[in-house]
Amino acid sequence: MSPLAALATADIAGCRDDFPALHQTINGQALVFLDSAASSQQPFAVIDAVSRYQREDHANVHRGVHTLSHRATELYEGARDKLRDFINAPSRREVILTSGTTESINLVAQSYCRPSLQPGDQVLITWLEHHSNIVPWQLVCEQTGAELLVAPINDRGEIELDELQALMTERVKLLAVGHVSNALGTVNPVVDIIARAKALGITVLVDGAQGVPHMNVDVQALGCDFYAFSGHKMFGPTGTGVLWGREELLENMPPYKGGGDMILEVSFEKTVFNELPYKFEAGTPNIAGTIGLGAAVDYLQSVGMQNIEEHEKALHRYMVDQLESVEGLRLVGTARKQAGVQSFLLNDIHPHDLGTILDHQGVAVRTGHHCAMPVMQRFGLPGTTRASLALYNNTNDIDRLIAALDKAREVFA
Ligand code: 7TS
């Protein structure tokens, strides 16, 4: 199928109407939302699932004998089952519900790494990572005396695989790598990277925050040990997310937080922890948000991850072609495999100024370092302007972006 034919697939074109926030004017112009990598908009299906739960079913989960508590528990645990299916996890016991990618990664750093790392051990990451996949490892390295190693990237924004491989020695206890770079859109060859690490006995965590919204993710096919992602980047509510981990690893990890729901028995002499996944879910969880996330999974599956991936691939190609035609525009991040994320610079206009001019024309993009300061340092930049795509974007959005950039060039001429 030609890229533009793919863009016209009826299933995808109709999706736009499912997202009420897209149908509004900003500064007098129809909104063009190109900031889904930061947080995506929510379809009616998600908004309605949360609203129905709040109106009719709300009660605390796992503890009441009354009908509302049963209903809330069923909906909440039903969302866990949907998420298990979505990433093809072998067991629901392995699906830990968290507040998002950041908490999922911190959980692994503190419950898996902190008790086991020794001085001299190493944790390996890459230059492409989001701060959420850097700082938790810095903290645990400081706590344990382990060392943080960073694999370099090339000028396209791709991980240098030979150099990554050279850093994988028996001292490395964990490799943490992003599935897709939020700053540059690079789709990392995670299957290959995981296979290389696993061949050397290295535990692998994949930061899937920018992976799950855009492509089919099968944790068993990937072969990693942990996979972390956020609900609000996959059309679900904020404050929701998942840590998937292999059961044999999770079983041996101490709890991350203490509190209600994560115990079977408490006395002052001895506390017996609950079984998986509840051992890692202390306190009243984000019940409404998680139910909304379950609805987001249903929504994504009804559109089809394959359709979404093809649509975004074609639209990204269209966006890059159009951006390259803008005088004075420089792409930042030109990986051979890229998801629907594109960073760029326009002449010497500061990204924040450019973002403001675009907003005046109804076009929402993100500007700055994108919580990936090392990537910016690698390219010698304080920041970029970033347009990021989701299933609801179309060629008209890109045309509006280009027109807004042309206007910005005039303003700053
Ligand atoms: N990892 C990656 C690759 C991300 O893109 C983000 C958020 C996170 C981790 C953290 O996710 P959270 O849901 O726990 O906050 N990325 C972005 C972004 O690109 N713009 O705003 C947030």
Coordinates of C-alpha atoms and ligand atoms in Angstrom, one line a residue:
M1 CA 0.0 0.0 0.0
S2 CA 1.3 3.5 -0.8
P3 CA 1.9 5.7 2.2
L4 CA -0.9 8.0 1.3
A5 CA -3.4 5.2 0.7
A6 CA -2.5 3.9 4.1
L7 CA -3.3 7.3 5.6
A8 CA -6.8 7.0 4.1
T9 CA -7.7 3.7 5.9
A10 CA -11.3 4.3 6.9
D11 CA -10.9 2.7 10.4
I12 CA -8.2 5.2 11.3
A13 CA -9.8 8.3 9.7
G14 CA -12.9 7.8 11.8
C15 CA -11.0 7.6 15.0
R16 CA -10.6 11.3 15.2
D17 CA -14.3 11.7 16.1
D18 CA -13.8 9.5 19.1
F19 CA -11.7 12.2 20.8
P20 CA -13.7 15.1 22.0
A21 CA -10.7 17.3 23.0
L22 CA -9.6 17.4 19.4
H23 CA -12.7 19.3 18.3
Q24 CA -12.1 22.7 19.7
T25 CA -10.6 26.0 18.7
I26 CA -7.4 27.4 20.2
N27 CA -6.6 31.0 19.7
G28 CA -9.4 31.1 17.1
Q29 CA -8.1 28.1 15.1
A30 CA -9.1 24.5 15.0
L31 CA -6.7 22.6 17.4
V32 CA -3.9 20.6 15.8
F33 CA -2.6 18.3 18.6
L34 CA 1.0 17.2 17.9
D35 CA 2.1 16.5 21.5
S36 CA 0.9 13.0 22.2
A37 CA 4.3 11.7 23.2
A38 CA 3.9 13.9 26.3
S39 CA 0.3 12.8 26.9
S40 CA -2.3 11.6 24.5
Q41 CA -5.9 12.7 24.4
Q42 CA -8.7 10.3 25.6
P43 CA -11.5 8.8 23.6
F44 CA -15.1 8.8 24.7
A45 CA -14.8 5.1 25.6
V46 CA -12.2 5.9 28.3
I47 CA -13.9 9.1 29.5
D48 CA -17.2 7.3 29.8
A49 CA -15.8 4.2 31.5
V50 CA -14.3 6.4 34.2
S51 CA -17.5 8.5 34.5
R52 CA -19.7 5.4 34.7
Y53 CA -17.5 3.9 37.4
Q54 CA -17.5 7.2 39.4
R55 CA -21.3 7.5 39.1
E56 CA -22.4 3.9 39.8
D57 CA -19.7 1.6 41.0
H58 CA -17.2 3.4 43.2
A59 CA -16.0 1.7 46.4
N60 CA -12.7 0.5 47.6
V61 CA -11.3 -2.6 46.0
H62 CA -10.3 -6.0 47.5
R63 CA -11.9 -5.4 50.9
G64 CA -15.6 -4.9 51.0
V65 CA -18.2 -7.7 51.2
H66 CA -20.8 -5.3 49.7
T67 CA -22.0 -5.1 46.2
L68 CA -20.2 -1.9 45.1
S69 CA -16.9 -3.1 46.4
H70 CA -17.3 -6.3 44.5
R71 CA -18.2 -4.4 41.3
A72 CA -15.2 -2.0 41.7
T73 CA -12.9 -5.0 42.3
E74 CA -14.2 -6.8 39.3
L75 CA -13.7 -3.8 37.0
Y76 CA -10.3 -3.0 38.4
E77 CA -9.1 -6.6 38.2
G78 CA -10.7 -6.9 34.8
A79 CA -8.5 -4.0 33.6
R80 CA -5.4 -6.1 34.8
D81 CA -6.6 -9.0 32.7
K82 CA -7.0 -6.7 29.6
L83 CA -3.5 -5.4 30.2
R84 CA -2.1 -8.9 30.5
D85 CA -3.6 -9.8 27.2
F86 CA -2.5 -6.5 25.6
I87 CA 1.2 -7.3 26.2
N88 CA 0.8 -11.1 26.1
A89 CA 2.2 -11.6 29.6
P90 CA 2.1 -15.2 30.7
S91 CA 0.3 -14.5 33.9
R92 CA -1.8 -11.8 35.6
R93 CA 0.4 -12.2 38.7
E94 CA 3.2 -10.5 36.6
V95 CA 1.1 -7.4 35.9
I96 CA 1.9 -4.8 38.6
L97 CA -0.4 -1.8 38.4
T98 CA 1.6 1.4 39.1
S99 CA 1.2 5.2 38.7
G100 CA 3.2 5.1 35.4
T101 CA 6.6 4.3 33.8
T102 CA 8.5 6.4 36.4
E103 CA 7.1 4.4 39.3
S104 CA 7.6 1.1 37.4
I105 CA 11.3 1.8 36.8
N106 CA 11.9 3.1 40.4
L107 CA 10.3 -0.1 41.7
V108 CA 12.8 -2.3 39.8
A109 CA 15.7 -0.1 40.9
Q110 CA 14.7 -0.3 44.5
S111 CA 13.3 -3.8 44.8
Y112 CA 15.4 -5.7 42.3
C113 CA 18.7 -3.8 42.2
R114 CA 19.1 -2.3 45.6
P115 CA 19.2 -5.6 47.6
S116 CA 21.5 -7.3 45.1
L117 CA 23.9 -4.7 43.7
Q118 CA 27.5 -4.7 45.1
P119 CA 30.3 -2.2 44.7
G120 CA 31.9 -3.1 41.4
D121 CA 28.7 -4.2 39.8
Q122 CA 27.4 -2.1 36.8
V123 CA 24.1 -0.9 35.5
L124 CA 24.1 -0.2 31.7
I125 CA 21.8 2.4 30.0
T126 CA 22.1 4.4 26.8
W127 CA 22.5 8.1 25.9
L128 CA 19.0 8.0 24.4
E129 CA 17.1 7.6 27.7
H130 CA 14.4 9.7 29.3
H131 CA 15.4 11.0 32.7
S132 CA 13.0 8.4 34.2
N133 CA 15.3 5.7 32.8
I134 CA 18.5 7.5 34.1
V135 CA 17.9 9.0 37.5
P136 CA 16.5 5.8 39.3
W137 CA 19.7 4.0 38.3
Q138 CA 21.9 6.8 39.4
L139 CA 20.1 6.7 42.8
V140 CA 20.5 3.0 43.2
C141 CA 24.1 3.1 42.1
E142 CA 24.8 5.7 44.8
Q143 CA 23.0 3.6 47.4
T144 CA 25.0 0.4 46.6
G145 CA 28.4 1.6 45.2
A146 CA 27.6 0.2 41.8
E147 CA 28.6 2.0 38.6
L148 CA 26.4 3.4 35.9
L149 CA 27.6 2.9 32.3
V150 CA 26.2 4.7 29.3
A151 CA 26.3 3.3 25.7
P152 CA 26.8 6.0 23.0
I153 CA 24.5 7.0 20.1
N154 CA 25.5 8.1 16.6
D155 CA 24.6 11.3 14.8
R156 CA 21.3 9.9 13.5
G157 CA 20.3 9.2 17.1
E158 CA 20.8 5.4 17.0
I159 CA 22.4 3.3 19.7
E160 CA 25.9 2.2 18.6
L161 CA 25.3 -1.6 18.9
D162 CA 29.0 -2.6 18.8
E163 CA 29.8 -0.2 21.6
L164 CA 26.8 -1.3 23.6
Q165 CA 27.9 -4.9 23.2
A166 CA 31.5 -4.0 24.3
L167 CA 30.1 -2.6 27.5
M168 CA 28.2 -5.9 28.3
T169 CA 30.5 -7.7 30.6
E170 CA 29.9 -10.0 33.5
R171 CA 30.0 -7.0 35.8
V172 CA 26.7 -5.6 34.3
K173 CA 23.8 -6.8 36.3
L174 CA 21.0 -4.9 34.6
L175 CA 20.5 -3.2 31.2
A176 CA 17.8 -0.6 30.9
V177 CA 16.9 0.6 27.5
G178 CA 14.0 2.5 25.9
H179 CA 11.8 0.9 23.3
V180 CA 11.3 4.2 21.5
S181 CA 13.2 7.4 22.2
N182 CA 10.7 10.2 23.2
A183 CA 13.1 12.9 22.1
L184 CA 14.2 11.6 18.7
G185 CA 11.7 8.9 17.9
T186 CA 14.3 6.2 17.3
V187 CA 12.9 2.7 17.5
N188 CA 15.6 0.7 19.1
P189 CA 16.3 -2.8 17.9
V190 CA 15.2 -4.1 21.3
V191 CA 14.8 -7.8 20.2
D192 CA 18.5 -7.9 19.1
I193 CA 19.7 -5.9 22.2
I194 CA 17.7 -8.1 24.6
A195 CA 19.1 -11.3 22.9
R196 CA 22.7 -10.0 23.2
A197 CA 22.2 -9.2 26.9
K198 CA 20.4 -12.4 27.8
A199 CA 23.1 -14.5 26.2
L200 CA 25.4 -13.0 28.8
G201 CA 23.0 -13.5 31.7
I202 CA 22.2 -9.8 32.0
T203 CA 18.7 -8.8 33.3
V204 CA 16.9 -6.4 30.9
L205 CA 14.3 -3.7 31.6
V206 CA 12.6 -2.1 28.6
D207 CA 11.2 1.4 29.1
G208 CA 8.1 1.0 26.9
A209 CA 6.5 4.4 27.6
Q210 CA 6.7 5.3 23.9
G211 CA 6.4 1.8 22.6
V212 CA 3.0 0.5 23.7
P213 CA 0.9 3.4 22.1
H214 CA 2.3 2.8 18.7
M215 CA 3.0 -0.9 18.0
N216 CA 2.1 -4.4 19.0
V217 CA 4.1 -5.3 22.2
D218 CA 4.5 -8.9 23.1
V219 CA 6.7 -9.3 26.2
Q220 CA 7.3 -13.0 25.6
A221 CA 8.4 -12.4 22.0
L222 CA 10.7 -9.5 23.2
G223 CA 12.4 -11.8 25.8
C224 CA 13.1 -9.0 28.3
D225 CA 12.7 -9.4 32.1
F226 CA 10.8 -6.2 32.9
Y227 CA 8.7 -3.9 30.7
A228 CA 7.4 -0.5 32.0
F229 CA 4.7 1.8 30.5
S230 CA 2.3 4.6 31.3
G231 CA -1.5 4.7 30.8
H232 CA -1.7 8.4 29.8
K233 CA 0.4 8.0 26.7
M234 CA -1.8 5.2 25.4
F235 CA -5.1 7.1 25.6
G236 CA -5.8 6.2 29.2
P237 CA -5.9 8.4 32.3
T238 CA -2.9 10.0 34.1
G239 CA -1.5 8.3 37.2
T240 CA -1.9 4.8 35.7
G241 CA 0.7 2.4 34.4
V242 CA 2.2 -1.1 34.5
L243 CA 5.3 -2.9 35.4
W244 CA 5.4 -6.3 33.8
G245 CA 8.1 -8.6 35.3
R246 CA 9.0 -12.3 35.1
E247 CA 7.3 -14.1 38.0
E248 CA 10.5 -15.7 39.2
L249 CA 12.1 -12.3 39.6
L250 CA 9.1 -10.6 41.2
E251 CA 8.7 -13.5 43.7
N252 CA 12.2 -12.9 45.0
M253 CA 12.0 -9.1 45.2
P254 CA 11.0 -7.4 48.5
P255 CA 8.0 -5.1 48.4
Y256 CA 8.6 -1.6 47.1
K257 CA 6.2 0.2 49.5
G258 CA 4.5 -0.9 52.7
G259 CA 0.9 -0.5 53.6
G260 CA -2.6 -1.9 53.2
D261 CA -3.4 -4.5 50.6
M262 CA 0.2 -5.7 50.2
I263 CA 0.1 -7.9 53.3
L264 CA -1.6 -11.2 54.3
E265 CA -1.0 -10.8 58.0
V266 CA 0.5 -8.1 60.2
S267 CA 1.7 -8.3 63.7
F268 CA 4.4 -6.4 65.4
E269 CA 6.6 -9.5 65.4
K270 CA 6.2 -10.4 61.8
T271 CA 4.4 -9.3 58.7
V272 CA 3.5 -11.8 55.9
F273 CA 3.4 -10.2 52.5
N274 CA 0.6 -10.7 50.1
E275 CA 1.1 -12.8 46.9
L276 CA 1.8 -11.3 43.5
P277 CA 0.9 -8.9 42.1
Y278 CA -0.5 -7.4 45.3
K279 CA 2.8 -7.5 47.2
F280 CA 3.8 -4.4 45.1
E281 CA 0.5 -2.6 45.3
A282 CA 0.3 -1.0 48.8
G283 CA -2.5 1.4 49.5
T284 CA -5.8 2.2 47.8
P285 CA -4.9 2.3 44.1
N286 CA -6.0 4.5 41.2
I287 CA -9.2 2.5 40.7
A288 CA -11.0 4.9 38.3
G289 CA -7.9 5.5 36.3
T290 CA -7.0 1.9 35.9
I291 CA -10.6 1.1 34.8
G292 CA -10.1 3.8 32.2
L293 CA -6.9 2.3 31.2
G294 CA -8.7 -1.0 30.6
A295 CA -11.1 0.8 28.4
A296 CA -8.1 2.3 26.5
V297 CA -6.8 -1.2 25.9
D298 CA -10.1 -2.2 24.4
Y299 CA -10.1 0.9 22.3
L300 CA -6.6 0.3 20.9
Q301 CA -7.4 -3.4 20.2
S302 CA -10.6 -2.4 18.4
V303 CA -8.6 -0.1 16.1
G304 CA -5.8 -2.7 15.8
M305 CA -2.1 -2.1 16.7
Q306 CA -1.0 -3.1 13.2
N307 CA -3.3 -0.4 11.6
I308 CA -2.0 2.2 14.1
E309 CA 1.6 1.4 13.3
E310 CA 1.1 1.5 9.6
H311 CA -0.9 4.8 9.8
E312 CA 1.7 6.5 12.0
K313 CA 4.6 5.2 9.8
A314 CA 3.1 6.7 6.7
L315 CA 2.1 9.9 8.4
H316 CA 5.6 10.3 9.9
R317 CA 7.1 9.9 6.4
Y318 CA 4.7 12.5 5.1
M319 CA 5.7 14.8 8.0
V320 CA 9.4 14.4 7.4
D321 CA 9.0 15.1 3.7
Q322 CA 7.1 18.3 4.4
L323 CA 9.4 19.4 7.1
E324 CA 12.4 19.0 4.8
S325 CA 10.8 21.4 2.4
V326 CA 10.7 24.2 5.0
E327 CA 13.6 26.6 4.4
G328 CA 15.9 26.8 7.4
L329 CA 14.6 23.7 9.1
R330 CA 16.9 21.1 10.5
L331 CA 15.7 17.7 11.6
V332 CA 17.2 16.4 14.8
G333 CA 17.0 12.6 14.9
T334 CA 17.1 10.8 11.6
A335 CA 17.2 7.2 12.7
R336 CA 16.6 4.6 10.0
K337 CA 13.7 3.3 12.1
Q338 CA 11.6 6.0 13.6
A339 CA 8.2 6.2 15.3
G340 CA 5.9 9.1 14.9
V341 CA 8.1 11.6 16.8
Q342 CA 10.1 14.3 15.1
S343 CA 12.4 16.8 16.7
F344 CA 13.6 19.8 14.7
L345 CA 15.0 23.3 14.8
L346 CA 14.0 26.3 12.6
N347 CA 16.8 28.8 11.8
D348 CA 18.0 30.1 15.1
I349 CA 14.6 30.5 16.6
H350 CA 14.5 29.4 20.2
P351 CA 12.3 26.3 20.5
H352 CA 10.1 28.0 23.2
D353 CA 9.5 31.0 21.0
L354 CA 8.7 28.7 18.1
G355 CA 6.3 26.7 20.2
T356 CA 4.6 29.9 21.3
I357 CA 4.1 31.1 17.8
L358 CA 2.7 27.7 16.8
D359 CA 0.3 27.8 19.7
H360 CA -1.0 31.2 18.5
Q361 CA -2.0 29.3 15.4
G362 CA -3.7 26.5 17.2
V363 CA -0.8 24.0 16.8
A364 CA 0.4 22.2 20.0
V365 CA 3.9 20.8 20.0
R366 CA 6.4 20.3 22.8
T367 CA 9.6 22.4 23.1
G368 CA 12.7 22.1 25.3
H369 CA 14.8 19.2 26.4
H370 CA 11.9 16.6 26.6
C371 CA 13.3 15.2 29.8
A372 CA 16.2 13.8 27.9
M373 CA 19.0 16.3 28.6
P374 CA 21.8 14.0 27.7
V375 CA 20.3 13.6 24.2
M376 CA 20.3 17.4 23.8
Q377 CA 23.9 17.5 25.1
R378 CA 24.9 14.9 22.6
F379 CA 23.7 17.1 19.8
G380 CA 25.0 20.3 21.4
L381 CA 21.5 21.8 21.8
P382 CA 19.6 23.3 24.6
G383 CA 16.4 21.8 23.2
T384 CA 14.3 21.2 20.1
T385 CA 10.7 21.6 18.9
R386 CA 9.0 18.2 18.8
A387 CA 5.9 17.1 16.9
S388 CA 4.6 13.7 17.9
L389 CA 1.8 11.7 16.3
A390 CA -1.0 9.5 17.4
L391 CA -3.6 7.4 15.7
Y392 CA -5.9 10.5 15.4
N393 CA -3.5 12.7 13.5
N394 CA -3.8 13.2 9.7
T395 CA -2.1 14.9 6.8
N396 CA -4.2 18.1 7.4
D397 CA -2.5 18.3 10.8
I398 CA 0.9 18.2 9.2
D399 CA -0.1 20.8 6.5
R400 CA -1.2 23.1 9.3
L401 CA 2.1 22.6 11.1
I402 CA 4.0 23.5 8.0
A403 CA 1.9 26.6 7.4
A404 CA 2.4 27.6 11.0
L405 CA 6.2 27.2 10.6
D406 CA 6.2 29.3 7.5
K407 CA 4.4 32.0 9.4
A408 CA 7.0 31.7 12.2
R409 CA 9.8 32.2 9.7
E410 CA 8.1 35.4 8.6
V411 CA 7.7 36.6 12.2
F412 CA 11.3 36.0 13.0
A413 CA 12.8 37.1 9.6
Ligands
7TS1 N1 10.1 7.1 29.5 C1 9.9 7.6 28.3 C2 10.6 7.1 27.1 C3 9.0 8.7 28.3 O1 8.8 9.3 27.1 C4 8.4 9.2 29.4 C5 7.6 10.4 29.4 C6 8.7 8.5 30.6 C7 9.6 7.5 30.6 C8 8.0 8.9 31.9 O2 6.7 8.6 31.9 P1 5.7 9.0 33.1 O3 4.3 8.7 32.5 O4 6.1 8.2 34.2 O5 5.9 10.5 33.3 N2 7.8 11.3 28.3 C9 7.4 12.6 28.2 C10 7.6 13.3 27.1 O6 8.2 12.9 26.1 N3 7.1 14.6 27.2 O7 6.5 14.6 28.4 C11 6.7 13.4 29.1

